[in-house]
């Protein structure tokens, strides 16, 4: 029980940290914001997915506002990214990596928390994916981009796979680190393969490619 | 009691189905997304209004995550639309019809659930309209359009009328199918008249037309 | 106790009124909407921040839907702005003033409600700022603008200062009108100085100015 709780917290804070880096670097690179904008976008990206998850599950106030560590990790990540962001030309790849890591961590924590709240397995998989893609979707909306979850075929799918592995393992009675690591790695690898080869899912029959 | 519950569920699932078709066809037509994007936009459009409604009423987790039928209906509707969407030139009218139907169904369920939760009649009318326009508003924000509720005078108004009929009937002790049908038809007809004749409400005094 | 409650309500309704004016005038000026769009954007701007605050704190349904005065004040403010909005060339300054006032009022009410809900002081400051910037952020997203909170360095900062003064005073046992007035004035003055001199926070090292 304690192990499951600390595992969940560790994954949640790791996801918060990498999404803070991602959101803040995106603010530097794509939107050319000042320090307040950079930190704001970093923190919103970091905390958005978890807040959506906790609101839907009825865990209010969300963990973000009950545990000071979330705010500290999110703010620190965003400030580190602000200081780091001087080499704009080298930011594209780290931005993708941090995004894929955050997607992976939050897909697992979202699915785990959903099971703990008594949701069914299908709903837990969906909520895991929503948690994974939530922060990045708010980030994209705020800077005026169509969210990655809509434009990239391999963004929702790895999140769903990560959540599915988590839920499947839990159904088999496996809820510790090994299952979490496998779920995170599966999600991360699929996402990075999609980024590397610019893969997308099939377009509608007869429709021109985007 | 049982009848009211099954009526509410039937209207809610009908609204979910037509908004899934609408959102997915919009994704095919307006945003040229791949299958994941199409299904994602269809499901978000289908489920968004009901999730907003249940969050505001404090019914958490929302019905979407407690009853598997919502997810199945939303996913099925989106997949049907994906397969159907090959004739892009014929999609404009079905998209409007599905949107108007979803608006109508959800205005009624939103107002009914708000009354059941003990909200006053004015608040129930507002929440009904919010439920009706919610999914389409999220859809429009995600694909980078100014939401229909802001740009089209006859979008919020039919939703308010549908919710008003529902609340008025409930105040008179009428909560069954006849009142729901009248409310749905009233909302749908007003919306479609607005679409057909491209009607808008008055612009501000002295302002140029949009 | 009663005084604190009526103070909170007065500030909340004042914030609602000025944000309704701001949102509706923005709809007239920036987006050229018709009366339904103007009233809708005014009400969403007025009510958005408080709804986000109450959802996060778990006060559901939000005050907006429990107390009819919020809806009446928001609708009245939006209608007044609609009637007033004929002199488009004179709207820019009132829009900024109403926005700064709403930011100030809601930063104080958000921080106060967060403390009442038992959040820690840091979390209360953050939630106060979120409440202050929430309505305007939704407004900007809906009309397709990058939100002011990201693009203007002196938007989040005055909200944080207003919330910080509120929380600091409460820690010292001061929770009445004097502390609230100081917090509102501090936030408002900083924001208006930022607007007047077009001040921004530092950009990332090495990044070109926006």
Coordinates of C-alpha atoms in Angstrom, one line a residue:
Chain A
X1 CA 0.0 0.0 0.0
X2 CA 2.7 2.4 1.0
X3 CA 4.8 1.3 -1.9
X4 CA 2.0 1.8 -4.3
X5 CA 1.4 5.3 -2.9
X6 CA 5.0 6.3 -3.1
X7 CA 5.3 4.8 -6.6
X8 CA 2.3 6.9 -7.7
X9 CA 3.8 10.0 -6.1
X10 CA 7.2 9.5 -7.7
X11 CA 5.7 9.0 -11.2
X12 CA 3.4 12.0 -10.7
X13 CA 6.3 14.3 -9.7
X14 CA 8.4 13.0 -12.5
X15 CA 5.7 13.7 -15.0
X16 CA 5.2 17.2 -13.5
X17 CA 9.0 17.9 -13.8
X18 CA 9.3 16.8 -17.4
X19 CA 6.1 18.6 -18.5
X20 CA 7.3 21.8 -16.8
X21 CA 10.5 21.6 -18.8
X22 CA 8.5 20.9 -22.0
X23 CA 6.0 23.6 -21.5
X24 CA 8.6 26.2 -20.6
X25 CA 10.9 25.3 -23.5
X26 CA 7.8 25.4 -25.8
X27 CA 7.1 28.9 -24.5
X28 CA 10.7 30.0 -25.2
X29 CA 10.8 28.4 -28.7
X30 CA 7.3 28.6 -30.2
X31 CA 5.8 31.6 -28.5
X32 CA 8.8 33.8 -27.5
X33 CA 7.3 34.6 -24.1
X34 CA 8.9 36.5 -21.3
X35 CA 9.8 34.9 -18.0
X36 CA 6.3 35.1 -16.5
X37 CA 4.8 33.6 -19.6
X38 CA 7.5 30.9 -19.7
X39 CA 6.9 29.9 -16.1
X40 CA 3.1 30.1 -16.5
X41 CA 3.1 27.9 -19.5
X42 CA 5.5 25.5 -17.9
X43 CA 3.4 25.2 -14.8
X44 CA 0.1 24.9 -16.7
X45 CA 1.5 22.1 -18.9
X46 CA 3.0 20.4 -15.8
X47 CA -0.1 20.6 -13.7
X48 CA -3.0 20.5 -16.2
X49 CA -3.2 16.8 -16.8
X50 CA -3.2 15.9 -13.1
X51 CA -5.8 18.6 -12.3
X52 CA -8.2 17.3 -15.0
X53 CA -7.7 13.8 -13.7
X54 CA -8.4 14.7 -10.0
X55 CA -11.4 16.9 -11.0
X56 CA -13.0 14.0 -13.0
X57 CA -12.3 11.6 -10.1
X58 CA -13.7 14.0 -7.6
X59 CA -10.5 14.2 -5.6
X60 CA -10.8 17.9 -4.7
X61 CA -8.8 20.0 -4.1
X62 CA -6.5 18.2 -6.6
X63 CA -3.2 16.8 -5.4
X64 CA -1.6 19.8 -7.0
X65 CA -3.1 22.0 -4.4
X66 CA -2.9 19.6 -1.4
X67 CA 0.8 18.7 -1.7
X68 CA 3.3 21.6 -2.0
X69 CA 5.8 19.4 -3.9
X70 CA 3.8 19.6 -7.1
X71 CA 4.0 23.4 -7.2
X72 CA 7.7 23.4 -6.3
X73 CA 8.6 20.8 -8.9
X74 CA 6.6 22.5 -11.6
X75 CA 8.1 26.0 -10.8
X76 CA 11.6 24.7 -10.6
X77 CA 11.3 22.8 -13.9
X78 CA 10.0 25.9 -15.6
X79 CA 12.8 28.1 -14.2
X80 CA 15.5 25.6 -15.2
X81 CA 14.1 25.6 -18.7
X82 CA 14.0 29.4 -18.8
X83 CA 17.6 29.6 -17.9
X84 CA 18.5 26.8 -20.3
X85 CA 16.6 28.1 -23.2
X86 CA 19.3 30.2 -24.9
X87 CA 20.2 27.7 -27.6
X88 CA 16.9 27.8 -29.5
X89 CA 18.2 25.7 -32.3
X90 CA 18.8 22.8 -30.0
X91 CA 15.5 22.8 -28.2
X92 CA 13.3 20.8 -30.7
X93 CA 14.5 17.3 -29.6
X94 CA 14.5 17.9 -25.8
X95 CA 11.0 19.3 -26.2
X96 CA 9.8 16.1 -27.8
X97 CA 11.6 13.9 -25.3
X98 CA 10.2 15.7 -22.3
X99 CA 6.7 15.6 -23.8
X100 CA 6.9 11.8 -24.5
X101 CA 8.2 11.2 -20.9
X102 CA 5.4 13.3 -19.4
X103 CA 2.8 11.5 -21.5
X104 CA 4.2 8.2 -20.3
X105 CA 4.3 9.0 -16.6
X106 CA 0.8 10.6 -16.5
X107 CA -0.8 7.8 -18.5
X108 CA 0.3 5.4 -15.8
X109 CA -0.7 7.6 -12.8
X110 CA -4.0 8.5 -14.4
X111 CA -4.9 4.8 -15.0
X112 CA -3.7 3.8 -11.5
X113 CA -5.7 6.6 -9.8
X114 CA -8.8 5.7 -11.8
X115 CA -8.6 2.1 -10.8
X116 CA -8.1 3.1 -7.2
X117 CA -11.3 5.3 -7.5
X118 CA -13.3 2.3 -8.6
X119 CA -13.6 3.0 -12.3
X120 CA -13.9 0.1 -14.6
X121 CA -10.9 -1.0 -16.7
X122 CA -12.0 0.6 -20.0
X123 CA -12.7 3.9 -18.2
X124 CA -9.4 3.7 -16.4
X125 CA -7.6 3.3 -19.7
X126 CA -9.4 6.3 -21.2
X127 CA -8.8 8.4 -18.1
X128 CA -5.1 7.4 -18.2
X129 CA -4.8 8.6 -21.7
X130 CA -6.7 11.8 -20.9
X131 CA -4.3 12.5 -18.0
X132 CA -1.3 11.9 -20.3
X133 CA -2.5 14.2 -23.1
X134 CA -4.2 16.8 -20.9
X135 CA -1.4 19.1 -20.0
X136 CA 0.0 19.2 -23.5
X137 CA -3.4 19.9 -25.0
X138 CA -4.0 22.9 -22.7
X139 CA -0.5 24.1 -23.6
X140 CA -1.3 23.9 -27.3
X141 CA -4.6 25.6 -27.0
X142 CA -3.1 28.5 -25.0
X143 CA -0.5 29.2 -27.7
X144 CA -2.9 28.8 -30.5
X145 CA -1.9 25.5 -32.0
X146 CA -4.2 22.6 -32.9
X147 CA -3.3 20.1 -30.1
X148 CA -0.9 17.3 -30.9
X149 CA -3.5 14.7 -29.8
X150 CA -5.5 15.6 -32.8
X151 CA -2.8 16.1 -35.4
X152 CA -0.4 13.3 -34.5
X153 CA -1.7 9.7 -34.8
X154 CA 1.0 8.4 -32.5
X155 CA 0.2 10.6 -29.4
X156 CA -3.1 9.3 -28.1
X157 CA -2.1 5.7 -29.0
X158 CA 1.0 5.4 -26.9
X159 CA -0.9 7.0 -24.0
X160 CA -3.6 4.4 -24.4
X161 CA -1.0 1.6 -24.6
X162 CA 0.7 2.8 -21.4
X163 CA -2.6 3.0 -19.6
X164 CA -3.7 -0.4 -21.0
X165 CA -0.5 -2.1 -19.7
X166 CA -1.1 -0.5 -16.3
X167 CA -4.7 -1.6 -16.1
X168 CA -3.9 -5.1 -17.5
X169 CA -1.1 -5.6 -15.0
X170 CA -3.4 -4.4 -12.1
X171 CA -6.1 -6.9 -13.3
X172 CA -3.4 -9.6 -12.9
X173 CA -2.5 -8.4 -9.4
X174 CA 0.7 -6.6 -10.5
X175 CA 0.8 -3.0 -9.3
X176 CA 4.4 -2.3 -8.3
X177 CA 7.5 -0.8 -10.0
X178 CA 8.0 -3.5 -12.7
X179 CA 4.6 -3.0 -14.3
X180 CA 4.9 0.8 -14.1
X181 CA 8.3 0.7 -15.7
X182 CA 7.1 -1.6 -18.6
X183 CA 4.1 0.7 -19.1
X184 CA 6.2 3.9 -19.1
X185 CA 8.8 2.3 -21.5
X186 CA 6.1 1.0 -23.9
X187 CA 4.4 4.4 -24.1
X188 CA 7.7 6.3 -24.4
X189 CA 9.1 4.1 -27.1
X190 CA 6.0 4.1 -29.3
X191 CA 5.8 7.9 -29.0
X192 CA 9.4 8.4 -29.9
X193 CA 9.2 6.0 -32.8
X194 CA 6.2 8.1 -34.0
X195 CA 8.3 11.4 -33.6
X196 CA 11.3 9.9 -35.3
X197 CA 9.6 8.6 -38.4
X198 CA 6.8 11.1 -38.4
X199 CA 4.2 8.3 -38.4
X200 CA 0.5 8.9 -38.5
X201 CA -2.5 6.7 -38.4
X202 CA -4.6 6.2 -41.5
X203 CA -6.5 9.1 -42.9
X204 CA -10.2 8.9 -43.7
X205 CA -11.0 6.9 -46.9
X206 CA -10.9 9.3 -49.9
X207 CA -9.6 12.2 -47.9
X208 CA -6.5 14.1 -49.1
X209 CA -3.5 13.8 -46.7
X210 CA -3.2 16.8 -44.3
Chain B
X1 CA -38.9 7.8 -11.3
X2 CA -37.6 4.9 -13.3
X3 CA -39.1 6.5 -16.4
X4 CA -37.4 9.8 -15.7
X5 CA -34.1 8.0 -15.3
X6 CA -34.4 6.0 -18.5
X7 CA -35.6 9.1 -20.4
X8 CA -32.6 11.1 -19.2
X9 CA -30.3 8.3 -20.1
X10 CA -31.8 7.8 -23.6
X11 CA -31.6 11.5 -24.4
X12 CA -28.0 11.7 -23.0
X13 CA -26.9 8.7 -25.2
X14 CA -28.7 10.1 -28.2
X15 CA -26.9 13.5 -27.7
X16 CA -23.6 11.6 -27.3
X17 CA -24.1 9.7 -30.5
X18 CA -25.0 12.7 -32.7
X19 CA -22.2 14.8 -31.3
X20 CA -19.7 12.0 -31.9
X21 CA -20.9 11.9 -35.6
X22 CA -20.7 15.7 -35.7
X23 CA -17.2 16.0 -34.1
X24 CA -15.7 13.3 -36.2
X25 CA -17.2 14.6 -39.4
X26 CA -15.9 18.1 -38.5
X27 CA -12.5 16.5 -38.0
X28 CA -12.6 14.9 -41.4
X29 CA -13.9 18.0 -43.2
X30 CA -12.5 21.1 -41.4
X31 CA -9.3 19.8 -40.0
X32 CA -8.3 16.8 -42.2
X33 CA -7.2 14.7 -39.3
X34 CA -6.1 11.0 -39.3
X35 CA -8.2 8.3 -37.7
X36 CA -6.9 9.0 -34.2
X37 CA -7.6 12.7 -34.5
X38 CA -11.1 12.0 -35.9
X39 CA -12.0 9.6 -33.1
X40 CA -10.5 11.9 -30.5
X41 CA -12.4 15.0 -31.7
X42 CA -15.6 13.0 -32.1
X43 CA -15.3 11.6 -28.5
X44 CA -14.4 15.0 -27.0
X45 CA -17.3 16.7 -28.8
X46 CA -19.6 13.9 -27.7
X47 CA -18.6 13.8 -24.0
X48 CA -17.5 17.4 -23.3
X49 CA -20.9 18.9 -22.6
X50 CA -21.9 16.1 -20.2
X51 CA -18.6 16.2 -18.4
X52 CA -18.8 20.0 -17.8
X53 CA -22.4 19.5 -16.6
X54 CA -21.5 16.8 -14.1
X55 CA -18.4 18.6 -12.9
X56 CA -20.5 21.7 -12.1
X57 CA -23.1 19.7 -10.4
X58 CA -20.5 17.8 -8.4
X59 CA -21.6 14.4 -9.8
X60 CA -18.1 12.9 -9.8
X61 CA -16.8 10.9 -11.6
X62 CA -19.1 12.1 -14.4
X63 CA -21.6 9.7 -15.9
X64 CA -19.2 9.4 -18.8
X65 CA -16.8 7.5 -16.6
X66 CA -19.3 5.6 -14.5
X67 CA -21.5 4.1 -17.3
X68 CA -19.6 2.3 -20.1
X69 CA -22.3 3.0 -22.6
X70 CA -21.2 6.6 -23.0
X71 CA -17.8 5.6 -24.1
X72 CA -19.1 2.9 -26.4
X73 CA -21.6 5.1 -28.1
X74 CA -19.1 8.0 -28.5
X75 CA -16.4 5.7 -30.0
X76 CA -18.9 4.0 -32.3
X77 CA -20.3 7.2 -33.6
X78 CA -16.9 8.6 -34.3
X79 CA -15.8 5.4 -36.1
X80 CA -19.0 5.4 -38.2
X81 CA -18.3 9.0 -39.2
X82 CA -14.7 8.1 -40.1
X83 CA -15.8 5.4 -42.4
X84 CA -18.6 7.5 -43.9
X85 CA -16.5 10.6 -44.4
X86 CA -15.4 9.9 -47.9
X87 CA -17.8 12.3 -49.6
X88 CA -16.5 15.5 -48.2
X89 CA -18.7 17.7 -50.4
X90 CA -21.8 16.2 -48.8
X91 CA -20.8 16.6 -45.2
X92 CA -21.8 20.2 -44.5
X93 CA -25.5 19.6 -44.0
X94 CA -25.2 16.4 -41.9
X95 CA -22.7 18.2 -39.7
X96 CA -25.2 21.0 -39.0
X97 CA -28.0 18.6 -38.4
X98 CA -26.1 16.4 -35.9
X99 CA -24.9 19.5 -34.1
X100 CA -28.4 20.9 -33.8
X101 CA -29.7 17.5 -32.5
X102 CA -26.9 17.2 -29.9
X103 CA -27.6 20.8 -28.8
X104 CA -31.2 19.9 -28.3
X105 CA -30.7 16.6 -26.5
X106 CA -28.1 18.0 -24.1
X107 CA -30.0 21.2 -23.4
X108 CA -32.8 19.1 -22.1
X109 CA -30.6 16.6 -20.1
X110 CA -28.6 19.5 -18.6
X111 CA -31.6 21.4 -17.4
X112 CA -33.2 18.2 -16.0
X113 CA -30.1 17.1 -14.1
X114 CA -29.7 20.7 -12.8
X115 CA -33.2 20.6 -11.4
X116 CA -32.6 17.2 -9.9
X117 CA -29.5 18.6 -8.2
X118 CA -31.6 21.3 -6.6
X119 CA -30.6 24.3 -8.6
X120 CA -33.1 27.1 -9.1
X121 CA -35.0 27.4 -12.4
X122 CA -32.8 30.2 -13.8
X123 CA -29.6 28.4 -13.0
X124 CA -31.1 25.2 -14.5
X125 CA -31.9 27.0 -17.8
X126 CA -28.3 28.4 -17.9
X127 CA -26.7 25.0 -17.1
X128 CA -28.9 23.3 -19.7
X129 CA -27.7 25.8 -22.3
X130 CA -24.1 25.3 -21.2
X131 CA -24.4 21.5 -21.5
X132 CA -25.8 21.9 -25.0
X133 CA -23.1 24.3 -26.3
X134 CA -20.2 22.8 -24.2
X135 CA -19.1 19.9 -26.5
X136 CA -19.2 22.0 -29.6
X137 CA -17.4 24.8 -28.0
X138 CA -14.5 22.6 -26.9
X139 CA -14.5 21.1 -30.5
X140 CA -14.2 24.6 -32.0
X141 CA -11.4 25.7 -29.6
X142 CA -9.4 22.6 -30.3
X143 CA -9.5 23.1 -34.0
X144 CA -8.8 26.8 -33.7
X145 CA -12.2 28.2 -34.6
X146 CA -14.0 30.9 -32.7
X147 CA -16.9 28.9 -31.1
X148 CA -20.3 28.9 -32.8
X149 CA -21.9 30.0 -29.5
X150 CA -20.1 33.4 -29.9
X151 CA -20.4 33.8 -33.7
X152 CA -23.9 32.6 -34.4
X153 CA -26.8 34.4 -32.7
X154 CA -29.1 31.4 -33.1
X155 CA -27.0 28.8 -31.2
X156 CA -27.2 29.8 -27.6
X157 CA -30.8 31.0 -28.0
X158 CA -32.3 27.6 -29.1
X159 CA -30.4 25.9 -26.3
X160 CA -31.8 28.3 -23.8
X161 CA -35.3 27.8 -25.3
X162 CA -35.0 24.0 -25.1
X163 CA -33.8 24.3 -21.4
X164 CA -36.6 26.8 -20.7
X165 CA -39.3 24.5 -22.0
X166 CA -37.8 21.7 -19.9
X167 CA -37.7 23.8 -16.7
X168 CA -41.1 25.3 -17.3
X169 CA -42.7 21.9 -17.9
X170 CA -41.0 20.5 -14.7
X171 CA -42.4 23.5 -12.7
X172 CA -45.8 22.5 -14.0
X173 CA -45.2 18.9 -12.9
X174 CA -44.6 17.6 -16.4
X175 CA -41.3 15.6 -16.6
X176 CA -41.9 12.8 -19.0
X177 CA -41.5 12.1 -22.7
X178 CA -44.0 14.7 -24.1
X179 CA -42.2 17.7 -22.5
X180 CA -38.8 16.4 -23.5
X181 CA -40.0 15.9 -27.1
X182 CA -41.4 19.4 -27.3
X183 CA -38.3 20.9 -25.8
X184 CA -36.0 19.0 -28.2
X185 CA -38.2 19.9 -31.3
X186 CA -38.3 23.6 -30.2
X187 CA -34.5 23.8 -29.9
X188 CA -33.9 21.8 -33.1
X189 CA -36.3 23.8 -35.2
X190 CA -35.0 27.2 -34.1
X191 CA -31.4 26.1 -34.6
X192 CA -32.1 24.8 -38.1
X193 CA -34.1 27.9 -39.1
X194 CA -31.0 29.9 -38.0
X195 CA -28.7 27.7 -40.1
X196 CA -31.0 27.8 -43.1
X197 CA -31.4 31.5 -43.2
X198 CA -28.1 32.4 -41.7
X199 CA -29.9 34.5 -39.1
X200 CA -28.1 36.3 -36.4
X201 CA -29.1 38.5 -33.4
X202 CA -28.7 42.3 -33.5
X203 CA -25.2 43.6 -33.6
X204 CA -24.1 46.3 -31.1
X205 CA -25.5 49.8 -32.0
X206 CA -23.1 51.5 -34.4
X207 CA -20.9 48.5 -34.9
X208 CA -20.1 47.3 -38.4
X209 CA -21.5 43.8 -39.2
X210 CA -19.0 41.0 -38.7
Chain C
X1 CA -17.6 35.7 10.4
X2 CA -20.6 37.4 8.9
X3 CA -18.5 40.3 7.9
X4 CA -15.9 38.1 6.2
X5 CA -18.8 36.4 4.3
X6 CA -20.3 39.6 3.1
X7 CA -16.9 41.0 2.2
X8 CA -16.2 38.0 0.1
X9 CA -19.5 38.2 -1.6
X10 CA -19.2 41.9 -2.3
X11 CA -15.7 41.4 -3.8
X12 CA -16.9 38.4 -5.8
X13 CA -19.9 40.3 -7.3
X14 CA -17.7 43.4 -8.0
X15 CA -15.3 41.2 -9.9
X16 CA -18.2 39.6 -11.7
X17 CA -19.6 42.9 -12.8
X18 CA -16.3 44.4 -14.1
X19 CA -15.3 41.2 -15.9
X20 CA -18.8 41.1 -17.5
X21 CA -18.2 44.7 -18.8
X22 CA -14.7 43.8 -19.9
X23 CA -15.7 40.6 -21.7
X24 CA -18.7 42.1 -23.4
X25 CA -16.7 45.2 -24.6
X26 CA -13.9 42.9 -25.8
X27 CA -16.6 41.0 -27.8
X28 CA -17.8 44.3 -29.3
X29 CA -14.3 45.6 -30.1
X30 CA -12.1 42.7 -30.9
X31 CA -14.5 40.1 -32.2
X32 CA -17.4 42.1 -33.6
X33 CA -20.0 39.7 -32.2
X34 CA -23.8 40.1 -32.2
X35 CA -25.7 40.5 -29.0
X36 CA -25.8 36.9 -28.1
X37 CA -22.1 36.5 -28.6
X38 CA -21.4 39.7 -26.6
X39 CA -23.5 38.6 -23.7
X40 CA -22.1 35.1 -23.8
X41 CA -18.5 36.3 -23.8
X42 CA -19.3 38.8 -21.1
X43 CA -20.8 36.1 -18.9
X44 CA -18.1 33.6 -19.5
X45 CA -15.4 36.1 -18.7
X46 CA -17.3 37.2 -15.6
X47 CA -18.0 33.7 -14.2
X48 CA -15.1 31.6 -15.5
X49 CA -12.6 32.5 -12.8
X50 CA -14.9 31.8 -10.0
X51 CA -16.1 28.5 -11.5
X52 CA -12.5 27.3 -11.9
X53 CA -11.8 28.3 -8.3
X54 CA -14.9 26.5 -6.9
X55 CA -14.3 23.4 -9.0
X56 CA -10.7 23.1 -7.7
X57 CA -11.8 23.7 -4.1
X58 CA -14.6 21.1 -4.5
X59 CA -17.4 23.7 -3.7
X60 CA -19.9 22.2 -6.1
X61 CA -22.2 23.4 -7.6
X62 CA -20.1 26.6 -7.8
X63 CA -21.3 29.8 -6.2
X64 CA -22.3 31.0 -9.6
X65 CA -25.0 28.3 -9.8
X66 CA -26.1 28.5 -6.1
X67 CA -26.5 32.2 -5.8
X68 CA -28.7 33.9 -8.4
X69 CA -27.0 37.2 -7.9
X70 CA -23.9 36.1 -9.9
X71 CA -26.0 35.4 -13.0
X72 CA -27.9 38.6 -12.7
X73 CA -24.8 40.8 -12.2
X74 CA -23.0 39.1 -15.1
X75 CA -25.9 39.4 -17.5
X76 CA -26.6 43.0 -16.5
X77 CA -23.0 44.0 -16.9
X78 CA -22.8 42.4 -20.3
X79 CA -26.0 44.1 -21.5
X80 CA -24.8 47.5 -20.2
X81 CA -21.6 47.0 -22.2
X82 CA -23.6 46.0 -25.3
X83 CA -25.6 49.2 -25.2
X84 CA -22.6 51.3 -24.4
X85 CA -20.3 49.8 -27.0
X86 CA -21.1 52.2 -29.8
X87 CA -18.0 54.3 -29.5
X88 CA -15.5 51.6 -30.5
X89 CA -12.6 54.1 -30.5
X90 CA -13.0 54.8 -26.8
X91 CA -13.2 51.3 -25.6
X92 CA -9.6 50.3 -25.3
X93 CA -8.9 52.1 -22.0
X94 CA -12.1 51.0 -20.2
X95 CA -11.5 47.4 -21.3
X96 CA -8.1 47.5 -19.6
X97 CA -9.4 49.1 -16.5
X98 CA -12.2 46.6 -16.0
X99 CA -9.9 43.8 -16.7
X100 CA -7.4 45.1 -14.0
X101 CA -10.2 45.5 -11.5
X102 CA -11.6 42.1 -12.1
X103 CA -8.1 40.6 -11.8
X104 CA -7.7 42.4 -8.4
X105 CA -11.1 41.4 -6.9
X106 CA -10.8 37.8 -7.9
X107 CA -7.2 37.4 -6.8
X108 CA -8.4 38.4 -3.3
X109 CA -11.5 36.2 -3.3
X110 CA -9.6 33.3 -4.7
X111 CA -6.9 33.5 -2.1
X112 CA -9.5 34.0 0.7
X113 CA -11.6 31.0 -0.3
X114 CA -8.6 28.8 -0.7
X115 CA -7.5 29.6 2.9
X116 CA -11.0 29.0 4.1
X117 CA -10.9 25.6 2.4
X118 CA -7.7 24.7 4.3
X119 CA -5.1 25.1 1.6
X120 CA -1.6 26.1 2.6
X121 CA -0.5 29.7 2.1
X122 CA 1.6 29.0 -1.1
X123 CA -1.3 27.1 -2.7
X124 CA -3.7 29.9 -1.7
X125 CA -1.6 32.5 -3.4
X126 CA -1.4 30.3 -6.6
X127 CA -5.2 29.7 -6.5
X128 CA -5.8 33.4 -6.0
X129 CA -3.8 34.2 -9.1
X130 CA -5.5 31.4 -11.0
X131 CA -8.9 32.8 -10.0
X132 CA -7.8 36.3 -11.1
X133 CA -6.5 35.3 -14.5
X134 CA -9.0 32.5 -15.2
X135 CA -11.9 34.4 -16.7
X136 CA -9.7 36.5 -19.0
X137 CA -7.8 33.5 -20.1
X138 CA -11.0 31.7 -21.2
X139 CA -12.1 34.9 -22.9
X140 CA -8.8 35.1 -24.9
X141 CA -8.9 31.4 -25.8
X142 CA -12.5 31.7 -27.1
X143 CA -11.7 34.6 -29.4
X144 CA -8.5 33.0 -30.6
X145 CA -5.9 35.2 -28.8
X146 CA -2.9 34.0 -26.9
X147 CA -4.0 34.8 -23.3
X148 CA -2.7 37.9 -21.6
X149 CA -1.3 35.9 -18.8
X150 CA 1.2 34.4 -21.2
X151 CA 2.1 37.5 -23.2
X152 CA 2.1 40.2 -20.6
X153 CA 4.7 40.0 -17.8
X154 CA 2.6 42.2 -15.6
X155 CA -0.6 40.3 -15.5
X156 CA 0.2 37.2 -13.4
X157 CA 2.5 39.2 -11.2
X158 CA -0.1 41.7 -9.9
X159 CA -2.5 38.9 -9.3
X160 CA 0.1 37.0 -7.3
X161 CA 0.8 40.2 -5.3
X162 CA -2.8 40.8 -4.6
X163 CA -3.2 37.2 -3.4
X164 CA 0.0 37.4 -1.4
X165 CA -1.1 40.5 0.5
X166 CA -4.4 38.7 1.2
X167 CA -2.7 35.6 2.5
X168 CA 0.0 37.5 4.4
X169 CA -2.7 39.6 6.1
X170 CA -4.7 36.5 7.0
X171 CA -1.6 34.9 8.5
X172 CA -1.3 38.0 10.7
X173 CA -5.0 37.7 11.7
X174 CA -6.2 40.5 9.5
X175 CA -9.1 39.4 7.3
X176 CA -11.4 42.4 7.0
X177 CA -11.9 45.3 4.6
X178 CA -8.6 47.1 5.2
X179 CA -6.5 44.1 4.1
X180 CA -8.8 43.5 1.1
X181 CA -8.6 47.1 0.0
X182 CA -4.8 47.2 0.2
X183 CA -4.6 43.9 -1.7
X184 CA -7.0 45.1 -4.4
X185 CA -5.2 48.5 -4.7
X186 CA -1.8 46.8 -4.9
X187 CA -2.8 44.5 -7.7
X188 CA -4.7 47.2 -9.6
X189 CA -1.9 49.7 -9.5
X190 CA 0.8 47.3 -10.6
X191 CA -1.4 46.1 -13.4
X192 CA -2.2 49.6 -14.6
X193 CA 1.4 50.6 -14.4
X194 CA 2.2 47.6 -16.6
X195 CA -0.5 48.6 -19.1
X196 CA 0.5 52.3 -19.1
X197 CA 4.2 51.7 -19.7
X198 CA 3.8 48.4 -21.6
X199 CA 6.2 46.8 -19.2
X200 CA 7.2 43.1 -19.5
X201 CA 9.3 40.8 -17.5
X202 CA 12.7 39.7 -18.8
X203 CA 12.8 37.5 -21.9
X204 CA 14.8 34.3 -21.9
X205 CA 18.6 34.9 -22.2
X206 CA 19.6 35.1 -25.8
X207 CA 16.0 35.1 -27.1
X208 CA 14.9 37.8 -29.5
X209 CA 12.1 40.1 -28.1
X210 CA 8.6 39.0 -29.0

